[in-house]
Amino acid sequence: NSPVYEDVFLEHDIFTGAEGLYRIFPNGDMFFEEQGSGILWVINQYGVVLKTTLKSDIEGYHYLPNWTTTYLDDELQSLN
């Protein structure tokens, strides 16, 4: 077995040195947080669906995501 979406990780240098996280959604997309760089990814077998950086109000800096929480629709409904 090879790691999930390894080719996408390698092609786009997706990496976190510490305290990142991931979640695989029911449709197969993977959410991945690079905590140190502040980059949030959604990838799948075809490549990158989303790449965004949590920018800071201070030029040249970014916010640390610090374990982003993702919710599916049914999970949000259960919170009500």
mmCIF file of C-alpha atoms in Angstrom:
data_model
loop_
_atom_site.group_PDB
_atom_site.id
_atom_site.type_symbol
_atom_site.label_atom_id
_atom_site.label_comp_id
_atom_site.label_asym_id
_atom_site.label_seq_id
_atom_site.Cartn_x
_atom_site.Cartn_y
_atom_site.Cartn_z
ATOM 1 C CA ASN A 1 0.000 0.000 0.000
ATOM 2 C CA SER A 2 1.194 3.494 -0.761
ATOM 3 C CA PRO A 3 0.266 6.609 1.229
ATOM 4 C CA VAL A 4 -2.947 8.394 0.245
ATOM 5 C CA TYR A 5 -2.357 10.921 -2.575
ATOM 6 C CA GLU A 6 1.417 10.637 -2.170
ATOM 7 C CA ASP A 7 2.026 11.922 -5.702
ATOM 8 C CA VAL A 8 0.051 15.121 -4.975
ATOM 9 C CA PHE A 9 1.961 15.679 -1.721
ATOM 10 C CA LEU A 10 5.282 15.275 -3.519
ATOM 11 C CA GLU A 11 4.359 17.371 -6.563
ATOM 12 C CA HIS A 12 3.224 20.343 -4.450
ATOM 13 C CA ASP A 13 5.707 19.964 -1.557
ATOM 14 C CA ILE A 14 2.878 19.543 0.946
ATOM 15 C CA PHE A 15 4.474 19.007 4.340
ATOM 16 C CA THR A 16 4.202 19.948 7.988
ATOM 17 C CA GLY A 17 7.056 19.577 10.438
ATOM 18 C CA ALA A 18 4.817 19.398 13.482
ATOM 19 C CA GLU A 19 1.219 19.491 14.616
ATOM 20 C CA GLY A 20 -0.539 19.350 11.263
ATOM 21 C CA LEU A 21 -3.725 17.415 10.708
ATOM 22 C CA TYR A 22 -5.841 15.882 7.975
ATOM 23 C CA ARG A 23 -9.350 14.615 7.347
ATOM 24 C CA ILE A 24 -10.651 12.522 4.469
ATOM 25 C CA PHE A 25 -14.166 13.519 3.431
ATOM 26 C CA PRO A 26 -16.819 11.049 2.223
ATOM 27 C CA ASN A 27 -16.222 12.076 -1.423
ATOM 28 C CA GLY A 28 -12.521 11.149 -1.116
ATOM 29 C CA ASP A 29 -11.158 14.697 -0.893
ATOM 30 C CA MET A 30 -8.546 15.214 1.806
ATOM 31 C CA PHE A 31 -8.278 18.345 3.946
ATOM 32 C CA PHE A 32 -4.702 18.900 5.133
ATOM 33 C CA GLU A 33 -3.341 21.626 7.392
ATOM 34 C CA GLU A 34 0.293 22.742 7.266
ATOM 35 C CA GLN A 35 0.432 24.414 10.646
ATOM 36 C CA GLY A 36 3.897 25.989 10.457
ATOM 37 C CA SER A 37 3.335 27.650 7.083
ATOM 38 C CA GLY A 38 -0.338 28.481 7.628
ATOM 39 C CA ILE A 39 -1.395 26.702 4.423
ATOM 40 C CA LEU A 40 -4.698 24.833 4.184
ATOM 41 C CA TRP A 41 -5.116 22.298 1.365
ATOM 42 C CA VAL A 42 -7.912 20.224 -0.102
ATOM 43 C CA ILE A 43 -6.573 17.586 -2.465
ATOM 44 C CA ASN A 44 -7.833 14.481 -4.200
ATOM 45 C CA GLN A 45 -6.608 11.892 -6.688
ATOM 46 C CA TYR A 46 -6.671 14.512 -9.467
ATOM 47 C CA GLY A 47 -4.637 17.176 -7.675
ATOM 48 C CA VAL A 48 -5.220 20.355 -5.698
ATOM 49 C CA VAL A 49 -8.828 21.450 -5.140
ATOM 50 C CA LEU A 50 -7.986 24.320 -2.757
ATOM 51 C CA LYS A 51 -4.822 25.946 -1.433
ATOM 52 C CA THR A 52 -5.067 28.973 0.833
ATOM 53 C CA THR A 53 -2.853 30.733 3.360
ATOM 54 C CA LEU A 54 -4.152 32.300 6.554
ATOM 55 C CA LYS A 55 -2.634 35.732 6.130
ATOM 56 C CA SER A 56 -1.925 38.094 8.987
ATOM 57 C CA ASP A 57 -2.563 41.817 9.249
ATOM 58 C CA ILE A 58 1.214 42.149 9.582
ATOM 59 C CA GLU A 59 2.953 42.207 6.182
ATOM 60 C CA GLY A 60 5.072 39.116 5.562
ATOM 61 C CA TYR A 61 3.477 37.036 8.333
ATOM 62 C CA HIS A 62 0.719 34.429 8.505
ATOM 63 C CA TYR A 63 -1.522 33.000 11.194
ATOM 64 C CA LEU A 64 -0.978 29.482 12.512
ATOM 65 C CA PRO A 65 -4.079 27.376 11.797
ATOM 66 C CA ASN A 66 -3.672 25.470 15.092
ATOM 67 C CA TRP A 67 -5.746 22.360 14.327
ATOM 68 C CA THR A 68 -8.534 23.553 12.066
ATOM 69 C CA THR A 69 -11.938 21.965 12.656
ATOM 70 C CA THR A 70 -13.961 20.818 9.642
ATOM 71 C CA TYR A 71 -17.638 19.886 9.737
ATOM 72 C CA LEU A 72 -19.874 17.924 7.398
ATOM 73 C CA ASP A 73 -23.479 19.105 7.016
ATOM 74 C CA ASP A 74 -24.853 16.346 9.262
ATOM 75 C CA GLU A 75 -22.277 17.164 11.936
ATOM 76 C CA LEU A 76 -23.358 20.814 11.924
ATOM 77 C CA GLN A 77 -27.011 19.804 12.238
ATOM 78 C CA SER A 78 -26.202 17.679 15.276
ATOM 79 C CA LEU A 79 -24.776 20.779 16.997
ATOM 80 C CA ASN A 80 -28.160 22.528 16.895
#
